[in-house]
Short mmCIF file of C-alpha atoms in Angstrom, two decimals:
data_model
loop_
_atom_site.label_atom_id
_atom_site.label_comp_id
_atom_site.label_asym_id
_atom_site.label_seq_id
_atom_site.Cartn_x
_atom_site.Cartn_y
_atom_site.Cartn_z
CA UNK A 1 0.00 0.00 0.00
CA UNK A 2 1.30 3.48 -0.92
CA UNK A 3 2.19 5.57 2.12
CA UNK A 4 0.75 9.05 2.73
CA UNK A 5 4.31 10.44 2.51
CA UNK A 6 4.70 9.07 -1.02
CA UNK A 7 1.28 10.42 -2.03
CA UNK A 8 2.15 13.85 -0.60
CA UNK A 9 5.44 13.97 -2.54
CA UNK A 10 3.80 12.84 -5.81
CA UNK A 11 1.02 15.45 -5.54
CA UNK A 12 3.49 18.20 -4.57
CA UNK A 13 5.97 17.40 -7.38
CA UNK A 14 3.15 17.15 -9.94
CA UNK A 15 1.73 20.49 -8.78
CA UNK A 16 5.16 22.13 -8.91
CA UNK A 17 5.76 20.77 -12.44
CA UNK A 18 2.45 22.21 -13.63
CA UNK A 19 3.23 25.59 -12.04
CA UNK A 20 6.64 25.69 -13.77
CA UNK A 21 5.35 24.65 -17.20
CA UNK A 22 2.26 26.90 -16.94
CA UNK A 23 0.19 24.25 -18.74
CA UNK A 24 -2.54 24.83 -16.16
CA UNK A 25 -3.17 28.13 -14.38
CA UNK A 26 -1.32 28.09 -11.06
CA UNK A 27 -4.45 28.99 -9.07
CA UNK A 28 -6.21 25.88 -10.37
CA UNK A 29 -3.11 23.83 -9.56
CA UNK A 30 -3.04 25.20 -6.01
CA UNK A 31 -6.72 24.52 -5.31
CA UNK A 32 -6.80 21.04 -6.92
CA UNK A 33 -3.47 20.04 -5.31
CA UNK A 34 -4.73 21.10 -1.86
CA UNK A 35 -7.99 19.18 -2.31
CA UNK A 36 -6.13 16.05 -3.47
CA UNK A 37 -4.05 16.16 -0.26
CA UNK A 38 -7.32 16.06 1.72
CA UNK A 39 -9.13 13.54 -0.52
CA UNK A 40 -6.20 11.08 -0.36
CA UNK A 41 -6.05 11.39 3.44
CA UNK A 42 -2.66 13.11 3.69
CA UNK A 43 -4.34 15.86 5.73
CA UNK A 44 -7.79 16.28 7.19
CA UNK A 45 -9.67 19.52 6.53
CA UNK A 46 -8.99 21.05 9.96
CA UNK A 47 -5.23 20.44 9.68
CA UNK A 48 -5.20 21.84 6.12
CA UNK A 49 -6.94 25.04 7.24
CA UNK A 50 -4.49 25.37 10.14
CA UNK A 51 -1.59 25.49 7.65
CA UNK A 52 -3.11 28.39 5.68
CA UNK A 53 -1.36 31.60 6.72
CA UNK A 54 -4.29 33.99 6.98
CA UNK A 55 -1.96 36.79 8.07
CA UNK A 56 -0.27 36.72 4.65
CA UNK A 57 -3.63 36.59 2.84
CA UNK A 58 -5.07 39.44 4.93
CA UNK A 59 -2.01 41.62 4.34
CA UNK A 60 -2.20 41.08 0.57
CA UNK A 61 -5.94 41.82 0.42
CA UNK A 62 -5.66 44.95 2.55
CA UNK A 63 -2.84 46.43 0.44
CA UNK A 64 -4.64 45.53 -2.81
CA UNK A 65 -7.74 47.46 -1.67
CA UNK A 66 -5.67 50.53 -0.70
CA UNK A 67 -3.72 50.51 -3.99
CA UNK A 68 -6.85 49.98 -6.11
CA UNK A 69 -8.58 53.01 -4.57
CA UNK A 70 -5.42 55.14 -4.79
CA UNK A 71 -4.99 54.31 -8.49
CA UNK A 72 -8.31 56.09 -9.17
CA UNK A 73 -6.73 59.43 -8.15
CA UNK A 74 -4.11 59.68 -10.94
CA UNK A 75 -1.30 59.88 -8.37
CA UNK A 76 1.03 57.54 -10.28
CA UNK A 77 0.73 59.47 -13.56
CA UNK A 78 1.47 62.65 -11.63
CA UNK A 79 4.61 61.12 -10.08
CA UNK A 80 5.91 59.86 -13.44
CA UNK A 81 5.51 63.23 -15.20
CA UNK A 82 6.87 65.07 -12.15
CA UNK A 83 9.95 62.78 -12.20
CA UNK A 84 10.50 63.39 -15.93
CA UNK A 85 10.33 67.16 -15.50
CA UNK A 86 12.68 67.11 -12.50
CA UNK A 87 15.43 65.61 -14.70
CA UNK A 88 14.54 67.98 -17.61
CA UNK A 89 13.49 64.97 -19.72
CA UNK A 90 17.12 63.93 -20.33
CA UNK A 91 16.90 60.29 -21.52
CA UNK A 92 19.59 58.79 -19.25
CA UNK A 93 18.45 60.76 -16.20
CA UNK A 94 14.87 59.78 -17.03
CA UNK A 95 15.89 56.09 -17.01
CA UNK A 96 17.16 56.49 -13.43
CA UNK A 97 14.24 58.69 -12.30
CA UNK A 98 11.49 56.34 -13.53
CA UNK A 99 13.37 53.34 -12.12
CA UNK A 100 13.79 55.08 -8.75
CA UNK A 101 10.06 55.87 -8.73
CA UNK A 102 9.31 52.20 -9.51
CA UNK A 103 11.66 51.03 -6.77
CA UNK A 104 10.17 53.30 -4.08
CA UNK A 105 6.57 52.44 -5.02
CA UNK A 106 7.41 48.71 -5.11
CA UNK A 107 8.81 48.92 -1.59
CA UNK A 108 5.50 50.15 -0.17
CA UNK A 109 2.98 48.72 -2.65
CA UNK A 110 3.12 45.40 -4.42
CA UNK A 111 5.44 45.45 -7.44
CA UNK A 112 2.91 44.07 -9.95
CA UNK A 113 0.49 46.90 -9.18
CA UNK A 114 3.37 49.39 -9.40
CA UNK A 115 4.43 48.35 -12.92
CA UNK A 116 0.81 48.24 -14.07
CA UNK A 117 0.59 51.91 -13.14
CA UNK A 118 4.05 53.15 -14.23
CA UNK A 119 4.57 51.31 -17.54
CA UNK A 120 1.82 53.10 -19.55
CA UNK A 121 3.20 56.54 -18.65
CA UNK A 122 6.73 55.29 -19.49
CA UNK A 123 5.51 54.40 -22.99
CA UNK A 124 3.92 57.84 -23.31
CA UNK A 125 7.02 59.80 -22.25
CA UNK A 126 9.53 57.73 -24.28
CA UNK A 127 7.28 57.99 -27.36
CA UNK A 128 7.30 61.78 -27.05
CA UNK A 129 11.09 61.76 -26.69
CA UNK A 130 11.42 59.19 -29.54
CA UNK A 131 13.76 56.93 -27.57
CA UNK A 132 13.69 53.14 -27.35
CA UNK A 133 11.35 52.13 -24.53
CA UNK A 134 12.97 48.72 -23.89
CA UNK A 135 15.89 49.93 -21.71
CA UNK A 136 13.33 51.77 -19.55
CA UNK A 137 11.13 48.69 -19.22
CA UNK A 138 14.05 46.40 -18.38
CA UNK A 139 15.29 48.90 -15.81
CA UNK A 140 11.82 49.14 -14.24
CA UNK A 141 11.50 45.34 -14.05
CA UNK A 142 14.82 45.13 -12.19
CA UNK A 143 13.93 48.12 -9.97
CA UNK A 144 10.52 46.67 -9.03
CA UNK A 145 12.10 43.48 -7.70
CA UNK A 146 14.91 45.36 -5.93
CA UNK A 147 12.35 47.68 -4.31
CA UNK A 148 10.22 44.71 -3.29
CA UNK A 149 13.26 43.31 -1.46
CA UNK A 150 13.57 46.34 0.82
CA UNK A 151 10.46 46.03 3.03
CA UNK A 152 8.10 43.55 4.64
CA UNK A 153 5.24 44.45 2.29
CA UNK A 154 7.19 44.90 -0.95
CA UNK A 155 7.21 41.31 -2.23
CA UNK A 156 5.15 38.20 -1.33
CA UNK A 157 8.24 36.17 -0.19
CA UNK A 158 9.00 38.85 2.42
CA UNK A 159 5.38 38.85 3.59
CA UNK A 160 5.54 35.05 3.97
CA UNK A 161 8.88 35.10 5.82
CA UNK A 162 7.79 37.92 8.15
CA UNK A 163 4.51 36.21 8.97
CA UNK A 164 6.07 32.79 9.58
CA UNK A 165 9.00 34.02 11.67
CA UNK A 166 7.48 37.02 13.45
CA UNK A 167 9.73 39.62 11.81
CA UNK A 168 8.11 43.06 11.70
CA UNK A 169 8.19 46.00 9.29
CA UNK A 170 11.11 47.68 11.05
CA UNK A 171 13.15 44.44 11.04
CA UNK A 172 12.99 44.31 7.24
CA UNK A 173 13.66 48.04 6.91
CA UNK A 174 16.71 47.81 9.18
CA UNK A 175 18.15 44.69 7.55
CA UNK A 176 17.32 44.98 3.86
CA UNK A 177 16.59 48.59 2.84
CA UNK A 178 20.25 49.71 2.90
CA UNK A 179 21.56 46.85 0.77
CA UNK A 180 18.59 47.25 -1.60
CA UNK A 181 19.47 50.93 -2.21
CA UNK A 182 23.14 50.04 -2.81
CA UNK A 183 22.18 47.28 -5.25
CA UNK A 184 19.79 49.64 -7.08
CA UNK A 185 22.60 52.20 -7.55
CA UNK A 186 24.98 49.52 -8.89
CA UNK A 187 22.34 48.14 -11.27
CA UNK A 188 21.55 51.59 -12.67
CA UNK A 189 25.26 52.26 -13.25
CA UNK A 190 25.52 48.99 -15.20
CA UNK A 191 22.43 49.83 -17.27
CA UNK A 192 23.78 53.32 -18.05
CA UNK A 193 27.03 51.69 -19.21
CA UNK A 194 25.04 49.33 -21.46
CA UNK A 195 22.47 51.74 -22.88
CA UNK A 196 23.97 55.20 -22.35
CA UNK A 197 25.26 55.67 -25.92
CA UNK A 198 21.91 54.86 -27.57
CA UNK A 199 19.64 57.03 -25.40
CA UNK A 200 19.47 60.38 -27.22
CA UNK A 201 16.70 62.80 -28.11
CA UNK A 202 16.15 66.26 -29.61
CA UNK A 203 15.90 69.47 -27.51
CA UNK A 204 12.50 70.34 -28.99
CA UNK A 205 11.14 66.94 -27.93
CA UNK A 206 12.48 67.48 -24.41
CA UNK A 207 10.75 70.85 -24.35
CA UNK A 208 7.47 69.18 -25.30
CA UNK A 209 7.69 66.88 -22.26
CA UNK A 210 8.64 69.82 -20.05
CA UNK A 211 5.37 71.51 -21.04
CA UNK A 212 3.28 68.60 -19.68
CA UNK A 213 1.20 69.55 -16.65
CA UNK A 214 1.76 67.00 -13.89
CA UNK A 215 -0.97 68.45 -11.68
CA UNK A 216 -3.59 67.90 -14.38
CA UNK A 217 -3.10 64.14 -13.91
CA UNK A 218 -4.71 64.28 -10.45
CA UNK A 219 -8.27 63.25 -11.28
CA UNK A 220 -9.70 63.46 -7.76
CA UNK A 221 -7.84 65.71 -5.27
CA UNK A 222 -10.31 65.04 -2.42
CA UNK A 223 -9.91 61.27 -2.80
CA UNK A 224 -6.13 61.65 -3.04
CA UNK A 225 -5.99 63.43 0.34
CA UNK A 226 -7.97 60.62 1.95
CA UNK A 227 -5.73 57.98 0.34
CA UNK A 228 -2.49 59.67 1.41
CA UNK A 229 -3.83 60.01 4.97
CA UNK A 230 -4.75 56.32 5.15
CA UNK A 231 -1.48 55.18 3.51
CA UNK A 232 0.51 57.21 6.06
CA UNK A 233 -1.60 55.77 8.89
CA UNK A 234 -1.19 52.21 7.58
CA UNK A 235 2.59 52.53 7.21
CA UNK A 236 2.64 53.95 10.73
CA UNK A 237 0.81 50.85 11.95
CA UNK A 238 3.34 48.65 10.11
CA UNK A 239 6.15 50.44 11.93
CA UNK A 240 4.65 49.96 15.40
CA UNK A 241 2.58 46.78 14.97
CA UNK A 242 5.17 44.67 16.78
CA UNK A 243 5.06 46.92 19.83
CA UNK A 244 1.24 46.90 19.85
CA UNK A 245 1.05 43.11 19.59
CA UNK A 246 -0.76 43.34 16.23
CA UNK A 247 -0.29 41.23 13.10
CA UNK A 248 0.58 42.91 9.79
CA UNK A 249 -2.76 41.80 8.31
CA UNK A 250 -4.53 43.79 11.04
CA UNK A 251 -2.62 46.92 10.00
CA UNK A 252 -3.36 46.46 6.28
CA UNK A 253 -7.03 45.53 6.69
CA UNK A 254 -7.57 48.38 9.19
CA UNK A 255 -6.24 50.81 6.59
CA UNK A 256 -8.34 49.22 3.84
CA UNK A 257 -11.49 49.28 5.99
CA UNK A 258 -10.94 52.90 7.00
CA UNK A 259 -10.35 53.98 3.38
CA UNK A 260 -13.52 52.22 2.22
CA UNK A 261 -15.43 53.83 5.10
CA UNK A 262 -14.36 57.41 4.33
CA UNK A 263 -14.56 57.11 0.52
CA UNK A 264 -17.44 54.85 -0.49
CA UNK A 265 -19.62 54.73 2.65
CA UNK A 266 -22.86 53.87 0.81
CA UNK A 267 -21.71 53.49 -2.79
CA UNK A 268 -22.24 49.77 -3.31
CA UNK A 269 -21.21 49.97 -6.97
CA UNK A 270 -17.75 51.39 -6.16
CA UNK A 271 -17.26 49.01 -3.24
CA UNK A 272 -18.03 46.08 -5.55
CA UNK A 273 -15.63 47.50 -8.18
CA UNK A 274 -12.78 47.89 -5.68
CA UNK A 275 -13.26 44.43 -4.17
CA UNK A 276 -13.52 42.85 -7.63
CA UNK A 277 -10.03 44.24 -8.42
CA UNK A 278 -8.48 42.21 -5.60
CA UNK A 279 -6.29 39.58 -7.27
CA UNK A 280 -8.42 36.69 -6.06
CA UNK A 281 -6.47 34.28 -8.27
CA UNK A 282 -3.34 35.11 -6.24
CA UNK A 283 -5.20 34.77 -2.91
CA UNK A 284 -6.57 31.32 -3.74
CA UNK A 285 -3.20 30.24 -5.15
CA UNK A 286 -1.57 31.16 -1.84
CA UNK A 287 -4.22 29.28 0.15
CA UNK A 288 -3.74 26.11 -1.93
CA UNK A 289 0.02 26.45 -1.77
CA UNK A 290 0.05 26.66 2.04
CA UNK A 291 -1.92 23.40 2.18
CA UNK A 292 0.47 21.68 -0.29
CA UNK A 293 3.51 22.67 1.79
CA UNK A 294 1.63 21.85 5.01
CA UNK A 295 1.23 18.28 3.76
CA UNK A 296 5.02 17.96 3.41
CA UNK A 297 5.43 19.31 6.94
CA UNK A 298 2.88 16.89 8.41
CA UNK A 299 4.39 13.84 6.65
CA UNK A 300 7.94 14.69 7.79
CA UNK A 301 9.36 15.32 4.30
CA UNK A 302 10.53 18.83 5.22
CA UNK A 303 12.34 17.50 8.30
CA UNK A 304 14.24 14.97 6.16
CA UNK A 305 15.25 17.68 3.65
CA UNK A 306 16.44 19.91 6.49
CA UNK A 307 18.58 17.09 7.89
CA UNK A 308 20.14 16.51 4.45
CA UNK A 309 20.89 20.22 4.01
CA UNK A 310 22.62 20.35 7.41
CA UNK A 311 24.60 17.21 6.51
CA UNK A 312 25.67 18.83 3.20
CA UNK A 313 26.99 21.94 4.96
CA UNK A 314 28.28 20.05 8.03
CA UNK A 315 26.03 22.18 10.23
CA UNK A 316 27.97 25.35 9.39
CA UNK A 317 25.86 28.51 9.73
CA UNK A 318 28.09 30.28 7.18
CA UNK A 319 27.87 27.55 4.55
CA UNK A 320 24.13 27.05 5.09
CA UNK A 321 23.39 30.78 4.70
CA UNK A 322 25.39 30.93 1.44
CA UNK A 323 23.68 27.75 0.17
CA UNK A 324 20.23 29.23 0.84
CA UNK A 325 21.14 32.60 -0.76
CA UNK A 326 22.49 31.17 -4.03
CA UNK A 327 20.07 28.26 -4.25
CA UNK A 328 17.05 30.52 -3.77
CA UNK A 329 18.43 33.03 -6.33
CA UNK A 330 18.93 30.45 -9.09
CA UNK A 331 15.66 28.70 -8.31
CA UNK A 332 13.70 31.97 -8.28
CA UNK A 333 15.15 32.97 -11.66
CA UNK A 334 13.48 30.00 -13.34
CA UNK A 335 10.51 29.10 -11.16
CA UNK A 336 8.00 31.12 -9.19
CA UNK A 337 9.66 32.27 -5.94
CA UNK A 338 6.40 32.00 -3.97
CA UNK A 339 6.11 28.17 -3.87
CA UNK A 340 9.88 27.93 -3.43
CA UNK A 341 9.86 30.21 -0.37
CA UNK A 342 6.79 28.44 1.01
CA UNK A 343 8.77 25.18 0.87
CA UNK A 344 11.96 26.59 2.39
CA UNK A 345 10.37 28.36 5.38
CA UNK A 346 9.49 25.15 7.30
CA UNK A 347 12.77 23.60 6.13
CA UNK A 348 14.78 26.41 7.77
CA UNK A 349 12.59 26.22 10.88
CA UNK A 350 13.43 22.51 11.16
CA UNK A 351 17.14 23.33 10.80
CA UNK A 352 16.76 25.45 13.95
CA UNK A 353 15.33 22.46 15.81
CA UNK A 354 18.28 20.36 14.66
CA UNK A 355 20.96 22.53 16.25
CA UNK A 356 21.48 25.60 14.06
CA UNK A 357 21.24 28.20 16.82
CA UNK A 358 21.36 31.42 14.75
CA UNK A 359 18.72 31.44 11.99
CA UNK A 360 18.83 35.20 11.27
CA UNK A 361 21.35 34.84 8.40
CA UNK A 362 19.11 32.15 6.84
CA UNK A 363 16.01 34.37 6.77
CA UNK A 364 17.79 37.38 5.29
CA UNK A 365 19.60 35.14 2.78
CA UNK A 366 16.27 33.62 1.73
CA UNK A 367 14.65 37.06 1.34
CA UNK A 368 17.55 38.45 -0.70
CA UNK A 369 17.91 35.35 -2.86
CA UNK A 370 14.21 34.89 -3.60
CA UNK A 371 13.47 38.56 -4.36
CA UNK A 372 16.63 39.44 -6.31
CA UNK A 373 16.74 36.06 -8.07
CA UNK A 374 13.46 37.00 -9.73
CA UNK A 375 15.46 39.43 -11.89
CA UNK A 376 17.35 36.61 -13.61
CA UNK A 377 14.83 35.77 -16.34
CA UNK A 378 11.59 37.04 -17.83
CA UNK A 379 9.60 34.43 -15.87
CA UNK A 380 11.44 34.93 -12.57
CA UNK A 381 8.79 37.22 -11.03
CA UNK A 382 5.20 38.20 -11.73
CA UNK A 383 6.17 41.84 -12.44
CA UNK A 384 8.53 40.68 -15.22
CA UNK A 385 5.75 38.77 -16.98
CA UNK A 386 3.30 41.67 -16.60
CA UNK A 387 5.72 44.22 -18.13
CA UNK A 388 6.58 41.88 -21.02
CA UNK A 389 2.88 41.33 -21.69
CA UNK A 390 2.12 45.08 -21.64
CA UNK A 391 5.05 45.70 -24.01
CA UNK A 392 3.86 43.01 -26.43
CA UNK A 393 0.38 44.55 -26.48
CA UNK A 394 2.00 47.80 -27.63
CA UNK A 395 4.12 46.13 -30.32
CA UNK A 396 7.39 46.06 -28.36
CA UNK A 397 8.50 42.45 -27.88
CA UNK A 398 10.89 41.73 -24.99
CA UNK A 399 12.34 38.31 -25.83
CA UNK A 400 13.22 35.75 -23.16
CA UNK A 401 16.86 35.47 -24.29
CA UNK A 402 17.19 39.21 -24.97
CA UNK A 403 16.12 40.01 -21.42
CA UNK A 404 18.19 37.19 -19.91
CA UNK A 405 21.35 38.36 -21.72
CA UNK A 406 21.13 41.66 -19.82
CA UNK A 407 19.38 40.64 -16.60
CA UNK A 408 21.02 37.32 -15.66
CA UNK A 409 24.58 38.69 -15.29
CA UNK A 410 23.12 41.64 -13.35
CA UNK A 411 21.28 39.18 -11.07
CA UNK A 412 24.55 37.28 -10.45
CA UNK A 413 26.23 40.59 -9.55
CA UNK A 414 23.46 41.50 -7.07
CA UNK A 415 23.67 38.08 -5.38
CA UNK A 416 27.45 38.38 -5.14
CA UNK A 417 27.02 41.79 -3.46
CA UNK A 418 24.36 40.24 -1.18
CA UNK A 419 26.79 37.44 -0.25
CA UNK A 420 29.38 39.97 0.89
CA UNK A 421 26.67 41.85 2.82
CA UNK A 422 25.35 38.71 4.58
CA UNK A 423 28.91 37.58 5.37
CA UNK A 424 30.02 40.93 6.82
CA UNK A 425 26.81 41.69 8.74
CA UNK A 426 25.69 38.30 10.05
CA UNK A 427 28.47 35.72 9.74
CA UNK A 428 31.75 37.33 10.82
#
C-alpha cells in the first residue's frame, strides 16, 4: 500500500511541475493540489486550514484594496511626469528617475500593481522623446524586484517570511533597505554603461515633455488626500505593529477598511468595483500552496530535507546561509519564488530544531535570494511577466533570451554583493 508520505510527494511534485510549465493556471493547480491532499487522506480539513497563513492573505488583500482606490486618483501618472520634468526629460536621467520611482513604489505597494501603473506613462514619455522604450522597461523590471526586497510588504516572499518568523516591518527596513538601495545604484550604473550611448533625443522633444502639466493628472484631489492620509496611517501601523502586539494583516485591513469607510460609505457599486479588483487568483493560489507545503510538513518530508541540508553543509551557519542565498536566487530565476519560499520556510525552521542556533542569516539570505533572483529571467517574477505582456500589447517584444542576456549577469552581480553583505553583517 502506498504511504501518505509518497502520495504527498507525488502530488506536490506534480503540482510544482504544472506551475513551472504553466500548462494549467497556477491557481487551479493550487486549489486542486490542496484538495487532493485532503481527498487522499494526507491531511484532514482542519489540519489543512491550520496550515493556511491567513496573516499573509489578509495583508495582501488589505494592500490591494488601498492601492486599487489610490490608483483612481491619478497619483502615479502625476509622479511619473513630475519625475520626468525634475530631470529635464534627459533620456539617461529619465531612465534612473522612472526606475527610482518604480523602486520606491514597489517597496511600499506590491510590485505588480506598481508596474501596471508606471509602464503606460513610461511608454507615453519615451514615445514623445522618440527613444527606445525597452531599456526603460528592463530597468523598471529590475527596480521593481529590488524595491520589493527592501520592506516587509514589498514582495510576497518577504510577507511570507515575516509572517512565519514574526519579523516586523522595522526588522525588514533595518536589515534589507540599505543593501537594496546600494544594489539599485549599482544596477543603474551597469544599465547606463550598457544603454547610455543609444539614449538620445532632440531638444524640442524634451521641451514638449517639459510643457506637460503633472498636476492635471490628479483626477480626484479630495480622494487623493484621503488615500495619502490612510497610507501614512497604515505605514505607521506597520512600523509599530510589533510593539502593539498586532499582526501585519490587522494593519493592512484596518487601513483598507478605513479607506472604504471614508470614501465609499454607501456606494455599493464602487465598493463592488474595488473588491472585484483584488487579485483573487493570487489569494486562492496562496491558500492552496500553504496546504500543499503543510502536507510535506505533516508527513515529515521537510524534516528529512532539512537534515540533508545540514549534513551537506556540516552544520555550518556560514555555509548554510550561502547555500540558501544562491540556491534561492537560481531557483527563483526559473521558477515562481512564492512556492519555493513556502517550501523553504518550514525547512529552515526545522534546521533550527536540529541545532542551528542562529537562523537570522538564513532568513535574510532567503529574502535576498528569492526577491533578487526573480530578476534573472523574464519568468522569474510576476512583475517581469506583466511588463513583457504590456510591451507586447503595444508592439514592443521583450524576448526571453534578450532580457536574460542583460538581466542574468546583473542578477549574479546582485547576489554576489548580497553574499558579501550577509557575510560581513551576520556571519563574521
